[in-house]
Short mmCIF file of C-alpha atoms and ligand atoms in Angstrom, two decimals:
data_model
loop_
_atom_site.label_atom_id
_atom_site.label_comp_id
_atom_site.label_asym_id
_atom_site.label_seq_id
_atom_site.Cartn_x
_atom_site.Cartn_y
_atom_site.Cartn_z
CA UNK B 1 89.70 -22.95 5.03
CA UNK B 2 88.86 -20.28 2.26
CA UNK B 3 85.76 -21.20 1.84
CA UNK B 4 81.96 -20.08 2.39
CA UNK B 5 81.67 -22.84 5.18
CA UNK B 6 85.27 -22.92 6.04
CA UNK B 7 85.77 -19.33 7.20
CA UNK B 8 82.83 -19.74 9.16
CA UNK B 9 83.61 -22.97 11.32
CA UNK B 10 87.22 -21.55 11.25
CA UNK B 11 85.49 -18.84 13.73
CA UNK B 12 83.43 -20.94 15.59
CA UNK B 13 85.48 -24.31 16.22
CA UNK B 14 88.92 -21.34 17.13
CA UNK B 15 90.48 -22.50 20.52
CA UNK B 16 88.13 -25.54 20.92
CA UNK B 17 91.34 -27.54 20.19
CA UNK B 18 94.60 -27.74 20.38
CA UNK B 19 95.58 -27.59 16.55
CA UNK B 20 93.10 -26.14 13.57
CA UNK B 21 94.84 -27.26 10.55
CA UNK B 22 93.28 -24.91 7.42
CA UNK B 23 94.26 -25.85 4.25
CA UNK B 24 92.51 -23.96 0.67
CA UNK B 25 93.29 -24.09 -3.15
CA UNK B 26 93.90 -20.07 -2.67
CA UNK B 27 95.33 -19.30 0.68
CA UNK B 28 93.32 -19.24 3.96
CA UNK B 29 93.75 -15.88 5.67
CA UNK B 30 96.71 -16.27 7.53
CA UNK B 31 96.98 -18.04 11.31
CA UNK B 32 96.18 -16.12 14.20
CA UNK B 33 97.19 -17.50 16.97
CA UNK B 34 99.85 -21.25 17.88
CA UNK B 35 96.61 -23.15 17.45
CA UNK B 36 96.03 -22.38 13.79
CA UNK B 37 98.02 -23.40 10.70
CA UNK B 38 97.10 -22.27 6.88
CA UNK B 39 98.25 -24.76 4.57
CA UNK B 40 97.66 -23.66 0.67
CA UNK B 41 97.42 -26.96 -0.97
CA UNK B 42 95.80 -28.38 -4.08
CA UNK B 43 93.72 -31.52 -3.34
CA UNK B 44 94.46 -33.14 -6.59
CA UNK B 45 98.34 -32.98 -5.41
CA UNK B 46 98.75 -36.49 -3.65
CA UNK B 47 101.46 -35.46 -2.04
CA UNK B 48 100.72 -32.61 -0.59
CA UNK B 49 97.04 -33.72 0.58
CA UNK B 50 99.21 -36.96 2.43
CA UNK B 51 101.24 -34.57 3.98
CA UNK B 52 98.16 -32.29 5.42
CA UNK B 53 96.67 -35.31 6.59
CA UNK B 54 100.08 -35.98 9.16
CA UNK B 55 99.16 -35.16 13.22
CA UNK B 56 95.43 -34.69 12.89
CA UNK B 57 92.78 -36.70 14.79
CA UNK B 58 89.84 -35.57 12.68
CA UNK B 59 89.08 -33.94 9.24
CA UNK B 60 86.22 -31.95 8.28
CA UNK B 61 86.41 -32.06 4.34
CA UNK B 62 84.54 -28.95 2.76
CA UNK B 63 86.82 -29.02 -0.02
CA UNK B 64 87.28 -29.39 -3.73
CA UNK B 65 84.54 -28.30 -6.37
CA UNK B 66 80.97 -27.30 -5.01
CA UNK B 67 78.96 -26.58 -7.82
CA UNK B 68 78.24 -28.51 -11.13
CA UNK B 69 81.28 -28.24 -13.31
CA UNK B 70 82.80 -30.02 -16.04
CA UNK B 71 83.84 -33.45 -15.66
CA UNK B 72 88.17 -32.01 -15.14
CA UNK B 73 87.18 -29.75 -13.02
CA UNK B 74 84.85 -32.56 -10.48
CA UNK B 75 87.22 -35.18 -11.28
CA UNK B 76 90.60 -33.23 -10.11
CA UNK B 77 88.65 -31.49 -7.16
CA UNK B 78 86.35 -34.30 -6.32
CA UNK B 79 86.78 -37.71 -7.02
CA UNK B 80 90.80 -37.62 -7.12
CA UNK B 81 90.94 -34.87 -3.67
CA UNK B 82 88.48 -37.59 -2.51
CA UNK B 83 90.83 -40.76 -3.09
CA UNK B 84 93.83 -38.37 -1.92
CA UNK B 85 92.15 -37.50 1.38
CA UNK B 86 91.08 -40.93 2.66
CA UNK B 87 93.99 -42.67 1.57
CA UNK B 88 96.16 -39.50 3.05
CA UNK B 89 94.04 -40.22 6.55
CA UNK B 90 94.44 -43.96 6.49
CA UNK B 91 98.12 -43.32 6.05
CA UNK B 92 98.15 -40.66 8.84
CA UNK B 93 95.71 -42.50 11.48
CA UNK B 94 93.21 -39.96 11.16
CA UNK B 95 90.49 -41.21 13.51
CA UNK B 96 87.31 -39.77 11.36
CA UNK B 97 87.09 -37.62 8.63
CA UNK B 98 83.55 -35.31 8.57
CA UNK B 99 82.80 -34.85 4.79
CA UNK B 100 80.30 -32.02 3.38
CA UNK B 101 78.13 -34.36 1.05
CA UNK B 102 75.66 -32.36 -0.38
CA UNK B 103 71.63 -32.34 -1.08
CA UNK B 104 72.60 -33.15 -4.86
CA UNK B 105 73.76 -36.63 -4.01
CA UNK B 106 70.11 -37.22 -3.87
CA UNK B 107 68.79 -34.59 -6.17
CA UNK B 108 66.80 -36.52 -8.61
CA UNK B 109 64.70 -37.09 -5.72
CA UNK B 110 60.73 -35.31 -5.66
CA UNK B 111 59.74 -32.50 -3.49
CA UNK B 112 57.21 -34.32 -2.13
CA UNK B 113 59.79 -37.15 -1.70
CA UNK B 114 60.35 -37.73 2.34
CA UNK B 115 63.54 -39.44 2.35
CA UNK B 116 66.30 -40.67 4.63
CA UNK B 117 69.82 -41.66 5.66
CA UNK B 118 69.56 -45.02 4.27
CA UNK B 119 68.12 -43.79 0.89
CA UNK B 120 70.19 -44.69 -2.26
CA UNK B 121 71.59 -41.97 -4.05
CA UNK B 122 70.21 -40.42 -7.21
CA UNK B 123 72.74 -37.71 -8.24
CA UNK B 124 71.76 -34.74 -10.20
CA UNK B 125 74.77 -34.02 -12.20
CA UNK B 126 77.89 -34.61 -12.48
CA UNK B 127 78.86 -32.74 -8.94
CA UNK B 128 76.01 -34.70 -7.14
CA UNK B 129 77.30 -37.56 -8.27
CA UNK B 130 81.28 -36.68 -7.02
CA UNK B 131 79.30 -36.47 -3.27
CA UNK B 132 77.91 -39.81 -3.89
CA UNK B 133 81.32 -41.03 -4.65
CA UNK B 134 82.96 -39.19 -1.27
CA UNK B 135 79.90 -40.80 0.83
CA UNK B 136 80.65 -44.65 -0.66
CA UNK B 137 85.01 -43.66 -0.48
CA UNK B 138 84.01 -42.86 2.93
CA UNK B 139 82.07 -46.05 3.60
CA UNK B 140 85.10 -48.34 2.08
CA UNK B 141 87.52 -46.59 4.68
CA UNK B 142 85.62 -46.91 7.40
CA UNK B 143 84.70 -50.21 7.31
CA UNK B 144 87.93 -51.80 5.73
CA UNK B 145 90.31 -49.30 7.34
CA UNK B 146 89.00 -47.65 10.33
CA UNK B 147 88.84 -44.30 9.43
CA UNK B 148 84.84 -43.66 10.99
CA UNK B 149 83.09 -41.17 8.43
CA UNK B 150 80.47 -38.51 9.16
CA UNK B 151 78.53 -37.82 5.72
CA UNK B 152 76.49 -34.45 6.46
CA UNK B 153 74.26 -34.21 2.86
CA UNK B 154 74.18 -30.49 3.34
CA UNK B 155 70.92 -28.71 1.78
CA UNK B 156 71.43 -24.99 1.94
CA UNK B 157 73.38 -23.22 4.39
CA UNK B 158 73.59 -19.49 3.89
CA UNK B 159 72.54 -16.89 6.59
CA UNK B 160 69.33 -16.94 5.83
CA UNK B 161 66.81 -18.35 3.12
CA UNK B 162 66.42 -17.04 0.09
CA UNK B 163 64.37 -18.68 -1.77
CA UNK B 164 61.16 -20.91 -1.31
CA UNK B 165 62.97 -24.48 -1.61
CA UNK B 166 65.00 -23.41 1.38
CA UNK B 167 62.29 -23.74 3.79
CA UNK B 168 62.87 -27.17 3.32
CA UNK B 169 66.85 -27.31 2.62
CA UNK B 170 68.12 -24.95 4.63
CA UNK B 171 70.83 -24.84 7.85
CA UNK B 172 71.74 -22.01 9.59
CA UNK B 173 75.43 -21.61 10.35
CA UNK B 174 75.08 -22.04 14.17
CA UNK B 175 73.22 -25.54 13.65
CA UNK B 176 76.14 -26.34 10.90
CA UNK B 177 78.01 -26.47 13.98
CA UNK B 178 75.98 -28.34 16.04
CA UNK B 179 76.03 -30.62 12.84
CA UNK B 180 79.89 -30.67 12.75
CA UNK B 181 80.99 -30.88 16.99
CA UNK B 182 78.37 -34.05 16.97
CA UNK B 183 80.83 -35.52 14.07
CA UNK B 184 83.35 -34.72 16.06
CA UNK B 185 82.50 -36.23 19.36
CA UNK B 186 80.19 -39.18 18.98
CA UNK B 187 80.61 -42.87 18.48
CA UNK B 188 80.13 -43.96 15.30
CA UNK B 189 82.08 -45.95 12.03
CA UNK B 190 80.04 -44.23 8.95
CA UNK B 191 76.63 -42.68 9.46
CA UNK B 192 74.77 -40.37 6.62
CA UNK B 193 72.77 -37.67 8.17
CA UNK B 194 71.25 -34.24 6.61
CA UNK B 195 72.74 -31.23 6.87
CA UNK B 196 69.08 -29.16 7.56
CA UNK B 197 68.22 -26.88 10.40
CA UNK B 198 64.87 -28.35 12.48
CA UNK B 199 62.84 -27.28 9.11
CA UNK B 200 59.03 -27.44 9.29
CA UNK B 201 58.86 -27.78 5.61
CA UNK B 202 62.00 -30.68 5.55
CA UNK B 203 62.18 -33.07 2.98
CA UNK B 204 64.49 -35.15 4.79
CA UNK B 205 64.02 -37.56 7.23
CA UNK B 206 66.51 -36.47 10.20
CA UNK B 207 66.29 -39.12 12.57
CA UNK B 208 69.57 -40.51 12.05
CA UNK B 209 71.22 -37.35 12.91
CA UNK B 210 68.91 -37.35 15.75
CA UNK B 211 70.31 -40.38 17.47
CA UNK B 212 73.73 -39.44 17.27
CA UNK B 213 72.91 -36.30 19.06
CA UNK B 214 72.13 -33.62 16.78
CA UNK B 215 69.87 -30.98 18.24
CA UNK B 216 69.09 -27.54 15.76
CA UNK B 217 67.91 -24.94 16.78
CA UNK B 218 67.09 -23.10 14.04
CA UNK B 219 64.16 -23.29 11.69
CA UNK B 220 63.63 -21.99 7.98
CA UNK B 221 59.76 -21.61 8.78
CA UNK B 222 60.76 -18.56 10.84
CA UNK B 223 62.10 -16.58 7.50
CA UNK B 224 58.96 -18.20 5.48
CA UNK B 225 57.55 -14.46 5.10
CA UNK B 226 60.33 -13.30 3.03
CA UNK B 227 60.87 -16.39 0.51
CA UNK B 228 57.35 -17.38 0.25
CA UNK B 229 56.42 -17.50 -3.60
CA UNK B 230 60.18 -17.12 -4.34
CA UNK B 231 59.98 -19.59 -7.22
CA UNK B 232 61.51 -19.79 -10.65
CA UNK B 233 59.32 -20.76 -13.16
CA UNK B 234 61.25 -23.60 -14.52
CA UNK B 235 59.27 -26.85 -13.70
CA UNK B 236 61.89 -29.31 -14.02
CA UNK B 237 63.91 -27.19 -11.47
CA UNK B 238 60.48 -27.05 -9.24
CA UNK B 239 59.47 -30.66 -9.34
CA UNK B 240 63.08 -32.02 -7.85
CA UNK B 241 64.53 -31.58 -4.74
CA UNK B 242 68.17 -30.82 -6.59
CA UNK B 243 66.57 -27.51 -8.23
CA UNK B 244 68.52 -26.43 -11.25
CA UNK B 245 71.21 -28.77 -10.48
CA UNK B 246 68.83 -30.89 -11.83
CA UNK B 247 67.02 -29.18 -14.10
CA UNK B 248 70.55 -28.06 -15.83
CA UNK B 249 71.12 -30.06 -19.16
CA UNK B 250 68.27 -32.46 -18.25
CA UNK B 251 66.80 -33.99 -21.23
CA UNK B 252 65.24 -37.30 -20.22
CA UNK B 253 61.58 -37.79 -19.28
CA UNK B 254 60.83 -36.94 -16.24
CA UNK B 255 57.59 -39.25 -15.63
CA UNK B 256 60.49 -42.19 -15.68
CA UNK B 257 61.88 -40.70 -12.96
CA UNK B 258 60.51 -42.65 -10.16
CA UNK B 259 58.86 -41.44 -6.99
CA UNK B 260 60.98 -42.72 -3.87
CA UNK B 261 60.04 -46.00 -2.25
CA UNK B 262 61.34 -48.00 0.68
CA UNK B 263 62.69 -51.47 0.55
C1 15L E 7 75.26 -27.27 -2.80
O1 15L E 7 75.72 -28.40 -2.79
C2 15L E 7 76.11 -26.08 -3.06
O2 15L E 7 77.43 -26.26 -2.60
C3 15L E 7 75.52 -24.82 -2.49
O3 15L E 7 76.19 -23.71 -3.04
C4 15L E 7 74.01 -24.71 -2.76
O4 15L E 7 73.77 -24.57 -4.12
C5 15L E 7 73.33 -25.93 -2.22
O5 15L E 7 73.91 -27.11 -2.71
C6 15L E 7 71.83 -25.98 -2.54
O6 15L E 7 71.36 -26.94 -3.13
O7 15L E 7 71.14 -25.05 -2.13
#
């Protein structure tokens, strides 16, 4: 709720339901009307994650750690605020929790990669790989447990581009919406869909996404003046999708990397 993506869907989603639920590690600025609550809560507390989890239909997880960080700091934020959440919503009878995946799930992929929702993940670090782990928690409780799962592998969602790679990865806030009321309303047990405005330039597949009813509106192309040529001149951080998330601490070789192929 404290967050870069939290304060703004805390503006656009306000009155759309009955009770907004916010919860941060550092405290949410406070509730504004009866239909808000601010919950400061840690999600590596068990306890305290169970007990945000109580009288809530649906959970939009932007939480924990969001950049590469030591293995503590993912594992406390990440992969045990992951097992605390969907075992807090199975608990609770949350009907679907909405979890902000991320881009670096699948950042060992190529630029000139065109993948999809049914593309394995590659991680590019050790924060890619915590996504990964949400997306395949997510899958276990929503096909064991019935808690349906909405995986939205954001790219880049700022207010605007602002760099070259986000012609391809980025979403503007009012299609992160879009993104976020279609995993809130449709029919579904676990998709994986891309978190992308309409992007000329896309490396991402969208059509899953599509089907369930997303519909940007936005594209990065329209910006493409501004961050055209905006690129670093580290090659490792050029040739994959993940950028310096990958290119940070890589040492292998990247020709045994493999381009990505279906089936
Ligand atoms: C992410 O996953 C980060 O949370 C965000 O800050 C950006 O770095 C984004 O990926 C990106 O790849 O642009």
């Amino acid at each position: 709720g404290a967050g870069n993506l939290g304060r703004q869907l805390r503006e656009r989603l306000r009155g759309r339901y009955d009770l907004i639920r916010l919860a941060d590690i550092v405290s949410p600025a406070p509730a504004r009307d009866g239909r808000e609550e601010v919950v400061t809560c840690d999600l590596g507390d068990t306890a305290a994650v169970h007990a945000l989890c109580t009288g809530i239909d649906a959970i939009i997880h932007l939480g924990g750690r969001s950049t590469e960080g030591d293995w503590d700091i993912v594992n406390r934020a990440n992969i045990l605020g992951a097992i605390n959440l969907w075992e807090g919503a199975r608990l609770a009878g949350v009907d679907r929790v909405l979890f902000a995946s991320s881009n670096h799930a699948v950042g060992l992929y190529r630029r000139g990669d065109r993948i999809d929702h049914a593309t394995p993940a590659r991680p590019d670090g050790r924060y890619g790989l915590s996504k990964a782990f949400g997306e395949d928690i997510a899958n276990l409780y929503a096909y064991k447990f019935g808690v349906r799962g909405f995986m939205m592998r954001i790219g880049s969602c700022f207010a605007e581009p602002a760099d070259q790679r986000h012609l391809a990865s980025w979403m503007s806030f009012a299609d992160f919406d879009r993104l976020v009321t279609v995993g809130l309303t449709a029919d579904y047990t676990y998709e994986i869909v891309y978190g992308i405005s309409r992007n000329t330039r896309a490396w991402y597949d969208n059509a899953n996404a599509y089907r369930l009813g997303y519909d940007p509106q936005d594209n990065a192309e329209d910006h493409a003046a501004k961050v055209l040529g905006k690129v670093s001149d580290n090659p490792i951080a050029e040739d994959f999708q993940g950028s310096v998330f990958a290119s940070n601490e890589f040492v292998g070789d990247p020709a045994r990397v493999p381009p990505f192929r279906r089936g």
